[in-house]
Short mmCIF file of C-alpha atoms in Angstrom, two decimals:
data_model
loop_
_atom_site.label_atom_id
_atom_site.label_comp_id
_atom_site.label_asym_id
_atom_site.label_seq_id
_atom_site.Cartn_x
_atom_site.Cartn_y
_atom_site.Cartn_z
CA MET A 1 -0.16 -0.02 -0.01
CA SER A 2 1.40 3.43 -1.10
CA VAL A 3 1.55 6.26 1.47
CA VAL A 4 2.24 9.83 1.29
CA LEU A 5 4.18 11.42 4.29
CA SER A 6 5.19 15.05 4.37
CA VAL A 7 8.68 15.90 5.73
CA PHE A 8 9.24 19.03 7.81
CA ILE A 9 12.25 20.55 9.29
CA GLU A 10 12.62 23.18 12.13
CA LEU A 11 14.56 26.23 10.96
CA GLN A 12 15.36 28.76 13.67
CA GLY A 13 12.23 27.78 15.57
CA SER A 14 9.89 27.68 12.71
CA ARG A 15 8.50 24.50 10.86
CA VAL A 16 9.32 24.38 7.18
CA LEU A 17 7.74 21.86 4.64
CA VAL A 18 10.81 20.22 2.90
CA GLY A 19 9.27 17.76 0.79
CA LYS A 20 7.37 14.28 0.63
CA ILE A 21 8.14 10.65 0.64
CA VAL A 22 5.73 8.68 -1.57
CA GLY A 23 5.46 4.76 -1.89
CA ASN A 24 5.83 1.86 0.32
CA SER A 25 8.83 0.47 2.28
CA ASP A 26 10.11 -1.32 -0.79
CA THR A 27 9.48 1.63 -3.25
CA ALA A 28 9.45 4.89 -1.31
CA GLN A 29 11.12 7.85 -2.99
CA PHE A 30 11.67 11.39 -1.33
CA SER A 31 11.58 14.71 -3.47
CA TYR A 32 12.09 18.25 -2.22
CA SER A 33 8.88 20.41 -2.50
CA GLN A 34 9.03 23.24 -5.38
CA GLU A 35 8.47 25.91 -2.58
CA TYR A 36 11.55 24.59 -0.55
CA LEU A 37 13.67 24.68 -3.70
CA ALA A 38 12.70 28.04 -4.68
CA ASN A 39 13.87 29.58 -1.32
CA LYS A 40 17.60 30.15 -2.00
CA THR A 41 18.27 30.35 1.73
CA HIS A 42 17.34 26.57 2.19
CA GLN A 43 20.01 23.84 2.62
CA ALA A 44 19.69 20.22 1.66
CA ILE A 45 18.75 18.06 4.48
CA SER A 46 21.48 15.61 4.02
CA LEU A 47 24.93 15.74 2.16
CA SER A 48 23.74 12.53 0.43
CA MET A 49 20.62 14.21 -0.97
CA PRO A 50 21.42 17.53 -2.54
CA LEU A 51 18.96 20.04 -3.69
CA GLN A 52 17.54 18.84 -6.77
CA GLU A 53 13.95 18.67 -8.49
CA GLU A 54 14.32 14.98 -9.27
CA SER A 55 13.12 12.24 -6.76
CA PHE A 56 15.66 10.22 -4.98
CA SER A 57 15.90 6.52 -5.48
CA ALA A 58 14.25 4.12 -3.05
CA GLU A 59 17.78 3.35 -1.96
CA GLN A 60 19.04 6.70 -1.32
CA THR A 61 15.46 7.73 0.54
CA LYS A 62 15.61 4.48 2.82
CA CYS A 63 19.21 5.05 3.40
CA PHE A 64 18.44 8.59 5.12
CA PHE A 65 14.99 8.17 6.77
CA GLU A 66 15.62 4.68 7.98
CA GLY A 67 18.66 6.07 9.71
CA LEU A 68 16.28 8.09 11.78
CA LEU A 69 14.78 4.91 13.53
CA PRO A 70 15.75 2.84 16.48
CA GLU A 71 17.44 -0.36 15.82
CA GLY A 72 17.60 -3.81 17.17
CA PHE A 73 15.44 -4.77 20.05
CA SER A 74 13.77 -1.43 20.48
CA ARG A 75 12.78 -1.41 16.72
CA ARG A 76 11.15 -5.00 17.04
CA ALA A 77 9.30 -3.94 20.13
CA VAL A 78 8.07 -0.69 18.59
CA ALA A 79 7.04 -2.69 15.52
CA GLN A 80 5.16 -4.95 17.63
CA TRP A 81 3.40 -2.19 19.48
CA LEU A 82 2.45 -0.50 16.02
CA HIS A 83 1.37 -4.10 14.85
CA VAL A 84 3.66 -3.69 11.73
CA ASP A 85 6.45 -5.98 10.52
CA GLU A 86 9.80 -4.73 11.70
CA THR A 87 11.19 -4.39 8.08
CA ASP A 88 8.52 -1.77 7.31
CA TRP A 89 10.63 1.09 8.11
CA LEU A 90 8.15 3.61 6.36
CA SER A 91 5.26 2.64 8.93
CA ILE A 92 7.58 2.68 11.90
CA LEU A 93 8.77 6.28 10.76
CA HIS A 94 5.27 7.35 10.54
CA GLY A 95 4.53 6.17 13.84
CA LEU A 96 7.56 7.68 15.49
CA GLY A 97 8.60 10.66 13.21
CA ARG A 98 7.23 13.69 14.94
CA GLU A 99 10.31 14.02 17.35
CA CYS A 100 13.35 12.47 15.76
CA ILE A 101 17.13 13.20 16.12
CA GLY A 102 17.70 16.57 14.63
CA ALA A 103 15.27 18.88 13.36
CA ILE A 104 13.16 16.44 10.95
CA GLN A 105 9.56 15.76 11.49
CA ILE A 106 7.33 13.29 9.71
CA PHE A 107 3.31 13.54 9.32
CA SER A 108 0.82 12.35 7.18
CA ASN A 109 -2.41 14.50 6.07
CA SER A 110 -4.62 12.17 8.15
CA ASP A 111 -2.60 12.41 11.53
CA GLU A 112 -4.59 13.99 14.41
CA ILE A 113 -2.01 15.75 16.50
CA PRO A 114 -2.73 16.35 20.07
CA SER A 115 -2.02 19.91 21.31
CA ASP A 116 1.55 20.43 22.52
CA ASP A 117 2.01 20.03 26.29
CA TYR A 118 4.45 18.46 28.86
CA GLU A 119 3.00 15.95 31.19
CA GLU A 120 4.68 15.81 34.48
CA LEU A 121 6.18 12.37 35.51
CA SER A 122 5.87 11.27 39.08
CA GLU A 123 9.09 9.93 40.69
CA ASN A 124 7.31 6.48 40.65
CA GLN A 125 6.87 6.71 36.99
CA VAL A 126 10.44 7.52 36.40
CA LYS A 127 11.43 4.58 38.63
CA GLU A 128 9.21 2.40 36.44
CA LEU A 129 11.03 3.66 33.43
CA ALA A 130 14.01 1.86 35.05
CA ARG A 131 12.38 -1.13 36.30
CA GLU A 132 10.55 -2.20 33.31
CA GLY A 133 13.14 -1.34 30.75
CA ALA A 134 12.36 -1.72 27.33
CA SER A 135 8.63 -2.37 27.40
CA THR A 136 8.04 0.88 29.32
CA SER A 137 10.46 2.79 26.82
CA THR A 138 8.56 1.31 24.01
CA GLU A 139 5.22 2.71 25.15
CA LEU A 140 6.78 6.05 25.79
CA LEU A 141 8.44 5.95 22.20
CA VAL A 142 5.18 5.29 20.46
CA SER A 143 2.89 7.61 22.64
CA THR A 144 5.36 10.61 22.09
CA HIS A 145 6.00 9.41 18.58
CA LEU A 146 9.79 9.66 19.06
CA SER A 147 12.34 8.47 16.94
CA LEU A 148 15.77 7.89 18.35
CA ALA A 149 18.18 5.90 16.43
CA GLY A 150 20.49 3.20 18.06
CA ALA A 151 19.76 -0.23 19.65
CA THR A 152 19.51 0.64 23.17
CA GLY A 153 16.07 1.20 24.82
CA LYS A 154 15.70 5.02 25.37
CA VAL A 155 13.23 7.92 25.33
CA GLY A 156 13.15 11.59 24.77
CA LEU A 157 11.99 13.55 27.99
CA TYR A 158 11.83 17.11 28.85
CA TYR A 159 13.65 18.00 32.15
CA ASP A 160 12.79 21.60 33.91
CA GLU A 161 15.94 22.65 35.94
CA LYS A 162 14.01 25.10 38.15
CA SER A 163 11.64 22.37 39.47
CA GLN A 164 13.92 19.47 39.02
CA LYS A 165 11.10 17.58 37.27
CA TRP A 166 10.63 15.31 34.39
CA PHE A 167 7.96 15.58 31.88
CA LYS A 168 6.72 13.45 28.81
CA PRO A 169 6.40 15.67 25.49
CA VAL A 170 2.85 15.58 24.16
CA GLY A 171 2.07 16.58 20.45
CA LEU A 172 4.97 18.28 18.72
CA ALA A 173 6.63 19.44 22.01
CA PRO A 174 10.40 18.96 21.74
CA SER A 175 12.48 16.79 24.48
CA THR A 176 15.50 18.11 26.08
CA HIS A 177 17.03 14.90 27.28
CA ILE A 178 17.59 11.08 26.09
CA VAL A 179 16.99 8.88 28.82
CA LYS A 180 18.34 5.30 28.51
CA GLN A 181 17.76 2.23 30.80
CA SER A 182 20.37 -0.33 32.15
CA HIS A 183 20.77 -3.21 30.09
CA VAL A 184 19.40 -6.46 30.89
CA ARG A 185 22.38 -8.39 29.34
CA LEU A 186 25.18 -6.22 30.00
CA GLU A 187 25.85 -5.42 33.64
CA GLY A 188 26.53 -1.81 34.87
CA ILE A 189 26.05 -0.42 31.31
CA VAL A 190 24.80 2.89 32.71
CA VAL A 191 27.72 3.45 35.10
CA ASN A 192 30.07 2.21 32.23
CA GLU A 193 28.60 5.04 29.88
CA ARG A 194 28.77 7.92 32.44
CA LEU A 195 32.29 6.93 33.42
CA CYS A 196 33.57 6.77 29.73
CA LEU A 197 31.83 10.28 29.00
CA LEU A 198 33.31 11.80 32.07
CA THR A 199 36.81 10.63 31.42
CA ALA A 200 36.44 11.83 27.82
CA GLU A 201 35.31 15.18 29.23
CA LEU A 202 38.38 15.44 31.51
CA LEU A 203 40.70 14.84 28.50
CA GLY A 204 39.13 17.63 26.65
CA ILE A 205 36.94 15.83 24.21
CA SER A 206 33.63 17.34 23.62
CA VAL A 207 30.80 15.34 25.06
CA PRO A 208 26.95 16.17 25.86
CA GLU A 209 26.24 16.81 29.59
CA SER A 210 25.12 13.63 31.30
CA SER A 211 24.08 12.29 34.61
CA ILE A 212 22.86 9.14 36.36
CA LEU A 213 19.42 9.18 37.97
CA HIS A 214 19.29 6.95 40.85
CA PHE A 215 16.86 6.39 43.67
CA SER A 216 17.58 4.86 47.11
CA ASP A 217 15.15 1.97 46.49
CA LEU A 218 16.68 0.97 42.89
CA SER A 219 19.76 -1.34 42.51
CA SER A 220 22.72 -0.42 40.30
CA ASP A 221 21.21 -2.25 37.52
CA GLU A 222 18.17 0.09 37.56
CA PHE A 223 19.83 3.14 37.12
CA LEU A 224 18.69 5.65 34.39
CA PHE A 225 21.17 7.58 32.22
CA ALA A 226 20.32 10.99 31.24
CA THR A 227 22.00 12.68 28.34
CA LYS A 228 21.11 16.34 27.63
CA ARG A 229 20.40 16.68 23.96
CA TYR A 230 22.87 18.84 21.90
CA ASP A 231 20.50 19.01 19.06
CA ARG A 232 18.19 21.06 21.21
CA ILE A 233 19.08 24.65 22.27
CA PHE A 234 17.36 27.42 24.15
CA GLY A 235 17.46 30.73 22.37
CA GLU A 236 17.80 34.22 24.14
CA LYS A 237 13.97 34.59 24.40
CA PRO A 238 12.53 31.14 24.14
CA LYS A 239 8.90 30.48 23.59
CA THR A 240 7.00 28.90 26.58
CA LEU A 241 4.78 26.02 26.81
CA CYS A 242 2.95 25.50 30.18
CA GLY A 243 5.20 27.77 31.98
CA HIS A 244 8.25 25.76 30.50
CA ALA A 245 10.96 27.17 28.10
CA VAL A 246 10.72 25.40 24.86
CA PRO A 247 14.05 24.34 23.03
CA CYS A 248 14.73 24.89 19.47
CA ARG A 249 15.57 21.84 17.21
CA LEU A 250 19.14 21.59 15.50
CA HIS A 251 19.55 19.49 12.61
CA GLN A 252 21.98 16.51 12.62
CA GLU A 253 22.89 13.44 10.50
CA ASP A 254 25.07 10.57 11.14
CA PHE A 255 27.98 9.53 8.87
CA CYS A 256 26.02 6.67 7.52
CA GLN A 257 23.38 9.17 6.38
CA ALA A 258 25.74 11.73 5.24
CA LEU A 259 27.83 9.07 3.08
CA GLY A 260 24.76 7.47 1.88
CA ILE A 261 25.74 4.30 3.49
CA PRO A 262 22.63 1.90 4.79
CA ALA A 263 22.45 1.57 8.52
CA ALA A 264 22.96 -2.33 7.97
CA LYS A 265 26.37 -1.50 6.65
CA LYS A 266 27.44 0.56 9.59
CA TYR A 267 30.16 -1.85 10.43
CA GLU A 268 33.01 -1.75 8.11
CA SER A 269 33.87 -4.39 5.48
CA ASP A 270 36.76 -4.91 3.44
CA GLY A 271 36.97 -2.17 0.82
CA ASP A 272 34.71 0.37 2.67
CA PHE A 273 37.21 2.72 3.90
CA HIS A 274 34.84 4.39 6.37
CA LEU A 275 37.67 6.37 8.14
CA LYS A 276 39.19 7.60 4.94
CA ARG A 277 35.76 8.63 3.82
CA MET A 278 34.87 10.44 7.20
CA PHE A 279 37.85 12.28 7.08
CA ALA A 280 37.23 13.49 3.48
CA LEU A 281 33.70 14.64 4.42
CA LEU A 282 34.95 16.69 7.00
CA ARG A 283 37.55 18.29 4.87
CA ALA A 284 34.82 19.20 2.03
CA TYR A 285 31.92 20.36 4.43
CA SER A 286 33.01 21.41 7.73
CA ALA A 287 33.09 24.98 8.74
CA ASP A 288 36.22 24.61 10.51
CA PRO A 289 37.82 21.32 8.91
CA ILE A 290 41.10 21.26 10.60
CA SER A 291 39.48 21.73 14.17
CA ASP A 292 36.86 18.93 13.33
CA GLN A 293 39.40 16.39 11.75
CA LEU A 294 41.54 16.55 14.93
CA LYS A 295 38.52 16.19 16.94
CA LEU A 296 37.36 12.95 15.06
CA TRP A 297 40.92 11.73 15.51
CA ASP A 298 40.75 12.18 19.29
CA MET A 299 37.36 10.46 19.39
CA LEU A 300 38.97 7.49 17.79
CA ILE A 301 42.05 7.55 20.01
CA PHE A 302 39.53 7.54 23.11
CA ASN A 303 37.40 4.62 21.78
CA TYR A 304 40.40 2.50 21.37
CA LEU A 305 41.73 3.24 24.87
CA ILE A 306 38.43 2.53 26.58
CA GLY A 307 37.93 -0.63 24.46
CA ASN A 308 34.75 0.46 22.52
CA THR A 309 34.51 -1.88 19.59
CA ASP A 310 31.05 -0.72 18.95
CA ALA A 311 32.05 2.88 17.51
CA HIS A 312 30.61 2.36 14.13
CA ILE A 313 29.68 5.06 11.82
CA LYS A 314 26.37 5.83 12.87
CA ASN A 315 27.87 6.76 16.36
CA PHE A 316 29.52 9.91 14.66
CA SER A 317 27.53 12.72 13.53
CA LEU A 318 27.44 16.17 11.80
CA LEU A 319 25.50 18.90 13.59
CA TYR A 320 24.13 21.89 11.64
CA SER A 321 23.70 25.49 12.65
CA PRO A 322 20.34 26.76 13.27
CA ASP A 323 20.06 28.14 9.60
CA MET A 324 21.85 24.95 8.36
CA LYS A 325 24.40 27.06 6.66
CA SER A 326 27.29 25.77 8.67
CA ILE A 327 28.27 22.35 9.53
CA ARG A 328 30.49 20.92 12.62
CA LEU A 329 31.47 17.62 13.98
CA ALA A 330 29.05 16.83 16.63
CA PRO A 331 29.98 16.01 20.11
CA ALA A 332 31.11 12.46 21.06
CA TYR A 333 28.25 10.03 22.13
CA ASP A 334 27.50 6.42 22.92
CA LEU A 335 31.00 6.08 24.54
CA LEU A 336 31.47 2.95 26.41
CA SER A 337 33.80 0.11 27.07
CA THR A 338 32.35 -3.05 25.42
CA ILE A 339 35.28 -5.14 25.58
CA ILE A 340 34.59 -5.63 29.38
CA TYR A 341 31.78 -7.72 28.54
CA LYS A 342 32.43 -11.51 27.50
CA SER A 343 29.90 -11.52 24.95
CA SER A 344 31.52 -8.46 23.03
CA THR A 345 33.54 -8.79 20.02
CA ARG A 346 37.45 -7.65 19.98
CA ASP A 347 37.06 -6.56 16.52
CA MET A 348 36.69 -2.70 16.09
CA ALA A 349 33.93 -1.33 14.20
CA PHE A 350 36.52 -0.39 11.40
CA SER A 351 39.90 -0.99 10.75
CA LEU A 352 42.90 1.01 11.63
CA SER A 353 45.56 0.34 8.60
CA SER A 354 43.96 -2.97 8.08
CA GLU A 355 43.80 -4.06 11.45
CA ARG A 356 40.67 -4.55 13.48
CA ASN A 357 41.34 -6.80 16.46
CA ILE A 358 41.82 -4.40 19.17
CA SER A 359 44.63 -6.50 20.74
CA HIS A 360 46.76 -6.22 17.54
CA ILE A 361 46.31 -2.62 17.20
CA THR A 362 49.58 -0.47 18.05
CA ARG A 363 50.77 3.09 18.10
CA ASP A 364 52.20 2.02 14.43
CA SER A 365 48.51 1.32 13.59
CA PHE A 366 47.44 4.77 14.41
CA ARG A 367 50.27 6.27 12.44
CA ALA A 368 49.52 4.35 9.37
CA ALA A 369 45.80 5.23 9.84
CA ALA A 370 46.57 9.06 10.18
CA LYS A 371 48.17 8.75 6.82
CA GLU A 372 45.21 7.08 5.24
CA ALA A 373 43.28 9.58 6.55
CA GLY A 374 44.96 12.55 5.30
CA LEU A 375 46.40 13.82 8.59
CA GLY A 376 49.77 15.08 9.26
CA GLU A 377 51.62 12.37 11.10
CA LYS A 378 53.61 14.69 13.71
CA LEU A 379 50.29 16.45 14.81
CA ALA A 380 48.22 13.03 14.67
CA MET A 381 50.71 11.24 16.93
CA SER A 382 51.17 14.05 19.19
CA HIS A 383 47.39 13.99 19.90
CA PHE A 384 47.83 10.02 20.21
CA ASP A 385 50.60 10.19 22.80
CA ASP A 386 49.04 12.95 24.74
CA ILE A 387 45.47 11.41 25.28
CA LYS A 388 47.32 7.99 25.90
CA ASN A 389 49.67 9.38 28.83
CA ARG A 390 46.64 11.21 30.43
CA PHE A 391 44.25 8.24 29.87
CA SER A 392 44.64 6.62 33.31
CA GLY A 393 44.95 9.65 35.20
CA ALA A 394 41.67 10.99 33.70
CA LEU A 395 39.82 7.63 34.08
CA LYS A 396 41.06 7.45 37.85
CA GLN A 397 39.67 11.13 38.49
CA ALA A 398 36.37 10.31 36.78
CA THR A 399 36.08 7.18 38.97
CA GLU A 400 36.83 9.21 42.11
CA ILE A 401 33.96 11.75 41.02
CA LEU A 402 31.45 9.02 40.75
CA CYS A 403 32.27 7.15 43.76
CA GLU A 404 32.01 10.41 45.71
CA GLN A 405 28.33 10.56 44.36
CA GLY A 406 27.73 7.19 45.62
CA ILE A 407 28.12 5.26 42.53
CA THR A 408 30.82 3.06 43.71
CA GLN A 409 30.34 0.56 40.90
CA ALA A 410 32.38 2.82 38.77
CA LYS A 411 35.48 1.46 40.76
CA ASN A 412 35.12 -2.11 39.26
CA ILE A 413 34.27 -0.95 35.75
CA SER A 414 37.41 1.38 35.79
CA ALA A 415 39.72 -1.66 36.81
CA GLN A 416 38.24 -3.73 34.06
CA ILE A 417 38.80 -1.06 31.53
CA LEU A 418 42.35 -0.89 32.47
CA ASN A 419 42.67 -4.59 32.33
CA ALA A 420 40.44 -5.53 29.36
CA LYS A 421 43.22 -5.17 26.51
#
């Protein structure tokens, strides 16, 4: 059955029609509207989909828009909730597309959208989100029409700093935070990610603000992890809704979307050359290509040091300015040590000079990778040596900070990270 979905984008606080998706999950094609193309200030919504009158192929369309959807168990759970097949990405996008990562919003003409609102969540409801995990997050995802890429159970919530209370966005109201649950299979994953993000921050790597939500009657496996959305900003005079300041949406796309690579191929295969292509993209499109290339390089070094073998190219993104005329590398996210878990692979998500196994990667691997990426060897290796030399101290400091907050599990995870490789 063919459907027609309207694609909107928020530009400096205003919703603008971009174009339409027409077809089904096998045939759907996206095209920009004539009105959007006629405005010379408008920009393409993806580097892989430049402004043009012709429709984009089904493959190009799926590559970008499916990239907005959750993956893995979260996608299967959402599909079951919506009573559609998990391969029916277009129906899932329709169900979740009102609040995507970035500034894209998806509607159909038949949608009945409730009035914008923020519904307060009680402490018990927040606790339930931790205890019930994926089932509760799935219900919230569907009820808020929220699409968050990734395989971990997560929801978008609004946090009011004055009242220190959490709210569920209703209608088209934007969220301010992404909240994840503890993983049923991977012990301590919330503390793991918070520890790694804090360590990265101490090393000077740009990361979003994050915190652990824990309650006295919840175990360490029931913590919630809240990350402040860097793709949501408050202007000088923000609009208000129910007495709450409303953030503006910033557009972003991950490197899979920007390079036109299907999400199913986010892990590098022989001949893909993901790193080389990522650095080339920054050189061509970043507003500050030298700075952003070094930031990306530092992220790669850090992922190696913490043992993050799941740092695939969907875990790196480009962030657009409010008018979309400027592009920068987004802050690092989804940072955690995967190799401390027995079920994890020891192969990195992409190779460093043809080497994938983290146990076999050396300083010389990074030296060769820098050359392949187009970086100057002296500067690249100076960054490698500096981060490597400061890593243990930063990890220790981050561990101490979390232990002082009562999150003592950080000490065990820190030791595992240091001994894993």
